[in-house]
Amino acid sequence: MEVNRGECIDLKRERETSTIVSEDLAVWWAGGRVQLEERRALERYFFNNPEFDDAVPPSCLSYKERYEHVLAKGTKFIAKLREWQAKDKQAQQQDKDSVDLQLIYEFRTLLSGPLATALFQQSFPLRLHFAMFMPTLLNQCNEEQQRRWLTRAWHMDGIVGTYAQTELGHGSYIRGLETRADYDVEEEEFVLNTPTISAYKWWPGGLGHTANMVVVLAQLYIRGKHHGLQTFLVRIRDEQTHEPLPGIDVGDIGPKMGANGVNNGFLGFRNVRIPRDQMLMKNAQVLADGQFKQAAHPLLIYGTMVFVRVIIVRDVMFQLLQAATIATRYSAVRHQSPIDPNAKEPQILDHLTQQVKILPQIARGICFRLAADVLWAFYQRVMKQLETKDGSGPLAELHALSCCLKAVCTQDAVEGIDVLRKSCGGHGFMASANFDSIHGLAAAAFTYEGEHTVLLLQTARFLIRQFTDSLKRKVLPASVTYLRNAAPLSWGDNLLENAARALEISATGQLRDAWQWQQEQRQSHSRTEHQVNNLAGRRLAAAAALHGHAYLARNALQQLEQLKRSTNQGLFELLQQQVELFILDTFQRQLGAILKWNSVNGQQLKQLEQRYEQLLGILRPNAVAIVDGFDFHDRVLGSTLGCWDGRVYERLFEEARRNPLNQETVNHSYHTHLKTLLQPSKL
Amino acid sequence: MEVNRGECIDLKRERETSTIVSEDLAVWWAGGRVQLEERRALERYFFNNPEFDDAVPPSCLSYKERYEHVLAKGTKFIAKLREWQAKDKQAQQQDKDSVDLQLIYEFRTLLSGPLATALFQQSFPLRLHFAMFMPTLLNQCNEEQQRRWLTRAWHMDGIVGTYAQTELGHGSYIRGLETRADYDVEEEEFVLNTPTISAYKWWPGGLGHTANMVVVLAQLYIRGKHHGLQTFLVRIRDEQTHEPLPGIDVGDIGPKMGANGVNNGFLGFRNVRIPRDQMLMKNAQVLADGQFKQAAHPLLIYGTMVFVRVIIVRDVMFQLLQAATIATRYSAVRHQSPIDPNAKEPQILDHLTQQVKILPQIARGICFRLAADVLWAFYQRVMKQLETKDGSGPLAELHALSCCLKAVCTQDAVEGIDVLRKSCGGHGFMASANFDSIHGLAAAAFTYEGEHTVLLLQTARFLIRQFTDSLKRKVLPASVTYLRNAAPLSWGDNLLENAARALEISATGQLRDAWQWQQEQRQSHSRTEHQVNNLAGRRLAAAAALHGHAYLARNALQQLEQLKRSTNQGLFELLQQQVELFILDTFQRQLGAILKWNSVNGQQLKQLEQRYEQLLGILRPNAVAIVDGFDFHDRVLGSTLGCWDGRVYERLFEEARRNPLNQETVNHSYHTHLKTLLQPSKL
């Protein structure tokens, strides 16, 4: 059997004949040459270290073995990352004893970025210590508490923490949480309890067997009076022995569809006491005598939620493009089903039906990126405004936009990853293809940090307010200005402008329909406002989703204007084609809504569809070079089908050979079970 | 913590207030009272036997442990099933020594039905012995070979087999298979070889470590001359030791997105010799002197492919309804997000946005069933015709319809299962909810036995022929008669007739568009016929999918006419509502195509949408009683969220407690790894 160790012929030819420069795209994609080289250096630092290789494919491990494996690897990862940062920072002569905010943010980014993807694929249990536990301490401790906890937590000095909000019985509707903290005035302590089975904390990452301290959301009661949800810092495991402390019932919630490295846990309290100063007191205080003081700036809490959603848009964009890279390379290596029965079987990427599965997903990922960048800049601008003056106006728009894009982008990314997986046929179904892990992470993001439908309905509430404002001819925020434009579609020469405008008109039409439906329900029946909203729910959610698609299309067009100035011609053309494909693809996918709310004739539709198919043909020859430009390291892709060298079949085999089941030619269960069945005497 | 052992209050109330009789549905669904009771008795026989309980949730096992677990359990399953059948058949005094065809078919059905789902969830390695190996022997052995192998194989007398067709490099396009069998005239033997890595057999179920004999598809060469694909029977493991025989390279291909109990394997040959009489000789013979004789009736091979696709439509229908049952019960137990903030949180099934996720999937499953029954009857009719006369006419229609429905139903079932999983929020993501296993099986069916796009294009080829026939005013087969009706949509009082007709017009329009596009490409460019087909691929596939949707809608309406006579009034009304919801839902989902090819005004759309939402409200109170009527045993559903008693939170907990990781309060990797990181001295 010939095993070729170099780049396979197909990919070599693809790269040689491409008309774009992948490295130009890579530099732009990374945000600059320096950033690109930094990331590459960091990746080399880890990937050249054999400590981080897996002896056994993690998908072959038991759930328990997988935990042990990722905890060991995660521990080494944190230690090495500290070494790397220390080296990096020494040059800048920073004070290493104080907690550096910038450092925490950098750390958090590193723990969620491509490097961590490469090392863990399904995440790991120490991530939330930095991603949620530390930020909560930063945001919600008063100064004294910060002094006491922050440096220790940063150094993990006896502390590994997580954030416990969601309960078995309550997710999206956090006011329904049942865990309670009763203040005991005599002892100056809070007493935590889990009153019912549905009140158990359920889901926090790292909670199962890893964290020894937890930030807990619980309903505060003082002398039987309810004071809303507050945040408490609770030690749950002994600092030395790691045994759960008295009254603590903690464990792992078990295997999931994905993200199986997280060690998600459950947690119950039975009369667990903590001192008064372990309620996080920045936003609300309980004094020794039981007096309660609210001092919150609720907008700041709001801000954290927005932040997480902004990050998620970026995460799923990466996941979608990982999947697209794998599918593109595989489709250039796989030969199947002759187009001409007398010719050799072509690369499957030559089939138009394959192009239409893959190329629009690349375009989609790139346009998600254009939106994620804008959203991030918007977030930073609003946060800065909040520090100085009242920024509640832009905050509402930011909140709505982040809800909407989180919902729409996770939905489309999950769907896209699935299309890409299916485009790889049977081999896409193998765990070693890694679509499974990628899909699992994106599918989790679809639900967590604001369930999909809940977020669309929140967006719709904002849109309905804007819509009624538009009827009063008020000025609207930038992202919804189009709601004021009542003109019907006027089909011009610019196909993309036609398509983007048609999407906006559809969103407006759908929103008006939902609003009118609410009005009708109000007038003709004796329904409460809440029943009215429920009955309009499906229409409101549809309007919010259409708004998201319209926004993504319009934003991509606007960003193109900027890019014309900031990129070289080759790169600009590439991005222009991607934006074009994205908008035409969105138009096709939303065709029902478009034709419902616009008048587009057969000739116009034909023109658009022809251009769409033509574009696929134009982009086909550069497909491999484009995905090369995302510069995903083979370890990040983690896929037998997607590696740079295209040695697909060899890698599928190598991975199968590493399976512990294949280390013996005969499994012992043949002797203990199967053999008995195969004896003729058995009858 | 209160643990309620009975039916939970919510489900009790749902059942008490329902206006339908679940048992009536159950009887109809099972095909009659006798069939229902037989199935229940068989389930009791197995489920009351503690031998078939799992000590550890299979999702917690390593890949190797899972294999050992399912092989042991599968062995017991086969043995017990034989006992059950023997008891059953003794009454009928059958000859137990001859192979009974009926018995094989029954066995095959049992091994793929709800019972096997309950016991294995992700299938098991012995299934293909009965599902593919035995049927191939039956269909392709000549009489002498049947005498030699059939009884032994049926009794598993030293034989456990599988069917090896797909290779690492070739799936859908089987002419591309590379494994070769060279006839050695001197020795009167075939010599099997795997010439390249891509020629390795890859995917056959049970091949990894279980099967000791394999039916192999290979390219036959006699004195260097190619004689097409033939089928060979090859022993690959020693009958006594189970060790791979010389020249055999065999093993497991590794973990997958689902179906992880199958033990899918790879297989390579290096000069493996088998006697001449182990080529299966019913359809083609090689004589001792190397003469080759073709005697195939290729239609019979065709027939097997059709059979498998007919079965798949039924399989995914069951999978979709399993998922719908789980989601419906969970949505009646889960309370979240007040509709009115002053009231108690409602069952989430009261949210319209939740109803629209779940109820249409139930209707979809029921209408898939109506189509699967018709397809099965059609299949049996055609097979009977083939025995007596030339049935090639109806066979082409049957083939196209089975391709189309396999493609469309697997696509929609997979999508539906995913929607249902997401409707259960975070808990739907838990492995113990079992959507993961259900989705995995359906997702596999989307790709295997004819990849989705390949099947749609095969359907389209048939449709294009029918379409050009229709232009010549020829009589068309029943399933495509509508292609001759050129009248535009005339909107009448019957909403369902309007919707079904609009779908047919859309399919016709899309087909005409694809055909015209082919014509244009032919005329205006110097393209080959194959290039033309490739360029029309996207449009052809879209036409075939629309045809499938139109067929499902029209068939459901037609079946309703039959059901009016054969069911009692309550059951008929229930089925009528399901058909109505299915057709309106299909209309909404295909809105883009509908509006592209039909003229439907705003008022008409509004009417349809209002009725759609109204129906959701009408069906809501009976939702739990309807899914009860599918009569899935809790073990079949295998879900913490979907059990009959609705004890969701208790079961999630019980399952988590059984996880081996939770058997120790402190995992040893704390001491070996995490502790070091938590020492302040580390810095």
mmCIF file with all atom_site columns, C-alpha atoms in Angstrom, chain B residues 328-417:
data_model
loop_
_atom_site.group_PDB
_atom_site.id
_atom_site.type_symbol
_atom_site.label_atom_id
_atom_site.label_alt_id
_atom_site.label_comp_id
_atom_site.label_asym_id
_atom_site.label_entity_id
_atom_site.label_seq_id
_atom_site.pdbx_PDB_ins_code
_atom_site.Cartn_x
_atom_site.Cartn_y
_atom_site.Cartn_z
_atom_site.occupancy
_atom_site.B_iso_or_equiv
_atom_site.pdbx_formal_charge
_atom_site.auth_seq_id
_atom_site.auth_comp_id
_atom_site.auth_asym_id
_atom_site.auth_atom_id
_atom_site.pdbx_PDB_model_num
ATOM 1  C CA . THR B 1 328 ? -44.284 16.657  23.963  1.00 0.00 ? 328 THR B CA 1
ATOM 2  C CA . ARG B 1 329 ? -44.176 15.045  27.393  1.00 0.00 ? 329 ARG B CA 1
ATOM 3  C CA . TYR B 1 330 ? -41.280 17.208  28.492  1.00 0.00 ? 330 TYR B CA 1
ATOM 4  C CA . SER B 1 331 ? -43.093 20.340  27.312  1.00 0.00 ? 331 SER B CA 1
ATOM 5  C CA . ALA B 1 332 ? -46.107 19.388  29.395  1.00 0.00 ? 332 ALA B CA 1
ATOM 6  C CA . VAL B 1 333 ? -43.959 18.879  32.505  1.00 0.00 ? 333 VAL B CA 1
ATOM 7  C CA . ARG B 1 334 ? -41.561 21.783  32.141  1.00 0.00 ? 334 ARG B CA 1
ATOM 8  C CA . HIS B 1 335 ? -42.808 25.147  33.461  1.00 0.00 ? 335 HIS B CA 1
ATOM 9  C CA . GLN B 1 336 ? -41.015 28.261  32.313  1.00 0.00 ? 336 GLN B CA 1
ATOM 10 C CA . SER B 1 337 ? -41.411 31.953  31.478  1.00 0.00 ? 337 SER B CA 1
ATOM 11 C CA . PRO B 1 338 ? -44.757 33.328  32.602  1.00 0.00 ? 338 PRO B CA 1
ATOM 12 C CA . ILE B 1 339 ? -47.170 34.347  29.856  1.00 0.00 ? 339 ILE B CA 1
ATOM 13 C CA . ASP B 1 340 ? -48.736 36.577  32.506  1.00 0.00 ? 340 ASP B CA 1
ATOM 14 C CA . PRO B 1 341 ? -46.078 37.754  35.015  1.00 0.00 ? 341 PRO B CA 1
ATOM 15 C CA . ASN B 1 342 ? -48.581 37.621  37.862  1.00 0.00 ? 342 ASN B CA 1
ATOM 16 C CA . ALA B 1 343 ? -49.553 34.035  37.178  1.00 0.00 ? 343 ALA B CA 1
ATOM 17 C CA . LYS B 1 344 ? -47.650 30.809  37.768  1.00 0.00 ? 344 LYS B CA 1
ATOM 18 C CA . GLU B 1 345 ? -45.176 29.847  35.072  1.00 0.00 ? 345 GLU B CA 1
ATOM 19 C CA . PRO B 1 346 ? -47.111 27.818  32.489  1.00 0.00 ? 346 PRO B CA 1
ATOM 20 C CA . GLN B 1 347 ? -46.268 24.480  30.951  1.00 0.00 ? 347 GLN B CA 1
ATOM 21 C CA . ILE B 1 348 ? -44.031 25.433  28.078  1.00 0.00 ? 348 ILE B CA 1
ATOM 22 C CA . LEU B 1 349 ? -46.416 23.657  25.714  1.00 0.00 ? 349 LEU B CA 1
ATOM 23 C CA . ASP B 1 350 ? -48.770 26.585  26.326  1.00 0.00 ? 350 ASP B CA 1
ATOM 24 C CA . HIS B 1 351 ? -46.410 28.917  24.492  1.00 0.00 ? 351 HIS B CA 1
ATOM 25 C CA . LEU B 1 352 ? -47.468 29.187  20.859  1.00 0.00 ? 352 LEU B CA 1
ATOM 26 C CA . THR B 1 353 ? -43.794 29.290  19.893  1.00 0.00 ? 353 THR B CA 1
ATOM 27 C CA . GLN B 1 354 ? -43.363 25.853  21.508  1.00 0.00 ? 354 GLN B CA 1
ATOM 28 C CA . GLN B 1 355 ? -46.473 24.382  19.894  1.00 0.00 ? 355 GLN B CA 1
ATOM 29 C CA . VAL B 1 356 ? -45.176 25.360  16.483  1.00 0.00 ? 356 VAL B CA 1
ATOM 30 C CA . LYS B 1 357 ? -41.971 23.448  17.127  1.00 0.00 ? 357 LYS B CA 1
ATOM 31 C CA . ILE B 1 358 ? -43.627 20.248  18.292  1.00 0.00 ? 358 ILE B CA 1
ATOM 32 C CA . LEU B 1 359 ? -47.121 19.688  16.935  1.00 0.00 ? 359 LEU B CA 1
ATOM 33 C CA . PRO B 1 360 ? -46.213 19.862  13.215  1.00 0.00 ? 360 PRO B CA 1
ATOM 34 C CA . GLN B 1 361 ? -43.590 17.154  13.801  1.00 0.00 ? 361 GLN B CA 1
ATOM 35 C CA . ILE B 1 362 ? -46.263 14.796  15.127  1.00 0.00 ? 362 ILE B CA 1
ATOM 36 C CA . ALA B 1 363 ? -48.394 15.517  12.071  1.00 0.00 ? 363 ALA B CA 1
ATOM 37 C CA . ARG B 1 364 ? -45.381 14.997  9.842   1.00 0.00 ? 364 ARG B CA 1
ATOM 38 C CA . GLY B 1 365 ? -44.648 11.603  11.396  1.00 0.00 ? 365 GLY B CA 1
ATOM 39 C CA . ILE B 1 366 ? -48.245 10.485  10.935  1.00 0.00 ? 366 ILE B CA 1
ATOM 40 C CA . CYS B 1 367 ? -48.278 11.550  7.277   1.00 0.00 ? 367 CYS B CA 1
ATOM 41 C CA . PHE B 1 368 ? -44.933 9.816   6.688   1.00 0.00 ? 368 PHE B CA 1
ATOM 42 C CA . ARG B 1 369 ? -46.634 6.713   8.033   1.00 0.00 ? 369 ARG B CA 1
ATOM 43 C CA . LEU B 1 370 ? -49.491 7.121   5.555   1.00 0.00 ? 370 LEU B CA 1
ATOM 44 C CA . ALA B 1 371 ? -46.923 7.318   2.759   1.00 0.00 ? 371 ALA B CA 1
ATOM 45 C CA . ALA B 1 372 ? -44.807 4.439   4.078   1.00 0.00 ? 372 ALA B CA 1
ATOM 46 C CA . ASP B 1 373 ? -47.851 2.145   4.118   1.00 0.00 ? 373 ASP B CA 1
ATOM 47 C CA . VAL B 1 374 ? -48.731 3.029   0.527   1.00 0.00 ? 374 VAL B CA 1
ATOM 48 C CA . LEU B 1 375 ? -45.138 2.598   -0.583  1.00 0.00 ? 375 LEU B CA 1
ATOM 49 C CA . TRP B 1 376 ? -44.947 -0.809  1.090   1.00 0.00 ? 376 TRP B CA 1
ATOM 50 C CA . ALA B 1 377 ? -48.165 -1.973  -0.590  1.00 0.00 ? 377 ALA B CA 1
ATOM 51 C CA . PHE B 1 378 ? -46.864 -0.634  -3.915  1.00 0.00 ? 378 PHE B CA 1
ATOM 52 C CA . TYR B 1 379 ? -43.597 -2.515  -3.402  1.00 0.00 ? 379 TYR B CA 1
ATOM 53 C CA . GLN B 1 380 ? -45.383 -5.792  -2.708  1.00 0.00 ? 380 GLN B CA 1
ATOM 54 C CA . ARG B 1 381 ? -47.649 -5.343  -5.731  1.00 0.00 ? 381 ARG B CA 1
ATOM 55 C CA . VAL B 1 382 ? -44.720 -4.675  -8.055  1.00 0.00 ? 382 VAL B CA 1
ATOM 56 C CA . MET B 1 383 ? -42.702 -7.605  -6.715  1.00 0.00 ? 383 MET B CA 1
ATOM 57 C CA . LYS B 1 384 ? -45.647 -9.913  -7.315  1.00 0.00 ? 384 LYS B CA 1
ATOM 58 C CA . GLN B 1 385 ? -46.038 -8.547  -10.865 1.00 0.00 ? 385 GLN B CA 1
ATOM 59 C CA . LEU B 1 386 ? -42.339 -9.115  -11.532 1.00 0.00 ? 386 LEU B CA 1
ATOM 60 C CA . GLU B 1 387 ? -42.730 -12.819 -10.767 1.00 0.00 ? 387 GLU B CA 1
ATOM 61 C CA . THR B 1 388 ? -45.417 -13.252 -13.384 1.00 0.00 ? 388 THR B CA 1
ATOM 62 C CA . LYS B 1 389 ? -44.855 -10.698 -16.133 1.00 0.00 ? 389 LYS B CA 1
ATOM 63 C CA . ASP B 1 390 ? -42.766 -7.747  -17.110 1.00 0.00 ? 390 ASP B CA 1
ATOM 64 C CA . GLY B 1 391 ? -43.283 -5.164  -14.434 1.00 0.00 ? 391 GLY B CA 1
ATOM 65 C CA . SER B 1 392 ? -40.581 -2.783  -15.569 1.00 0.00 ? 392 SER B CA 1
ATOM 66 C CA . GLY B 1 393 ? -43.081 0.075   -15.994 1.00 0.00 ? 393 GLY B CA 1
ATOM 67 C CA . PRO B 1 394 ? -44.288 0.220   -12.418 1.00 0.00 ? 394 PRO B CA 1
ATOM 68 C CA . LEU B 1 395 ? -40.776 -0.682  -11.222 1.00 0.00 ? 395 LEU B CA 1
ATOM 69 C CA . ALA B 1 396 ? -39.393 2.588   -12.601 1.00 0.00 ? 396 ALA B CA 1
ATOM 70 C CA . GLU B 1 397 ? -42.109 4.531   -10.807 1.00 0.00 ? 397 GLU B CA 1
ATOM 71 C CA . LEU B 1 398 ? -41.575 2.533   -7.638  1.00 0.00 ? 398 LEU B CA 1
ATOM 72 C CA . HIS B 1 399 ? -37.846 3.078   -7.836  1.00 0.00 ? 399 HIS B CA 1
ATOM 73 C CA . ALA B 1 400 ? -38.221 6.837   -8.325  1.00 0.00 ? 400 ALA B CA 1
ATOM 74 C CA . LEU B 1 401 ? -40.789 7.144   -5.567  1.00 0.00 ? 401 LEU B CA 1
ATOM 75 C CA . SER B 1 402 ? -38.694 5.152   -3.118  1.00 0.00 ? 402 SER B CA 1
ATOM 76 C CA . CYS B 1 403 ? -35.606 7.250   -3.936  1.00 0.00 ? 403 CYS B CA 1
ATOM 77 C CA . CYS B 1 404 ? -37.565 10.444  -3.545  1.00 0.00 ? 404 CYS B CA 1
ATOM 78 C CA . LEU B 1 405 ? -39.329 9.539   -0.302  1.00 0.00 ? 405 LEU B CA 1
ATOM 79 C CA . LYS B 1 406 ? -36.157 8.117   1.215   1.00 0.00 ? 406 LYS B CA 1
ATOM 80 C CA . ALA B 1 407 ? -34.384 11.405  0.471   1.00 0.00 ? 407 ALA B CA 1
ATOM 81 C CA . VAL B 1 408 ? -37.194 13.750  1.507   1.00 0.00 ? 408 VAL B CA 1
ATOM 82 C CA . CYS B 1 409 ? -38.342 11.838  4.595   1.00 0.00 ? 409 CYS B CA 1
ATOM 83 C CA . THR B 1 410 ? -34.855 11.321  6.014   1.00 0.00 ? 410 THR B CA 1
ATOM 84 C CA . GLN B 1 411 ? -34.093 15.013  5.450   1.00 0.00 ? 411 GLN B CA 1
ATOM 85 C CA . ASP B 1 412 ? -37.275 16.186  7.121   1.00 0.00 ? 412 ASP B CA 1
ATOM 86 C CA . ALA B 1 413 ? -37.051 13.634  9.929   1.00 0.00 ? 413 ALA B CA 1
ATOM 87 C CA . VAL B 1 414 ? -33.481 14.629  10.779  1.00 0.00 ? 414 VAL B CA 1
ATOM 88 C CA . GLU B 1 415 ? -34.448 18.287  10.711  1.00 0.00 ? 415 GLU B CA 1
ATOM 89 C CA . GLY B 1 416 ? -37.549 17.575  12.805  1.00 0.00 ? 416 GLY B CA 1
ATOM 90 C CA . ILE B 1 417 ? -35.620 15.584  15.415  1.00 0.00 ? 417 ILE B CA 1
#
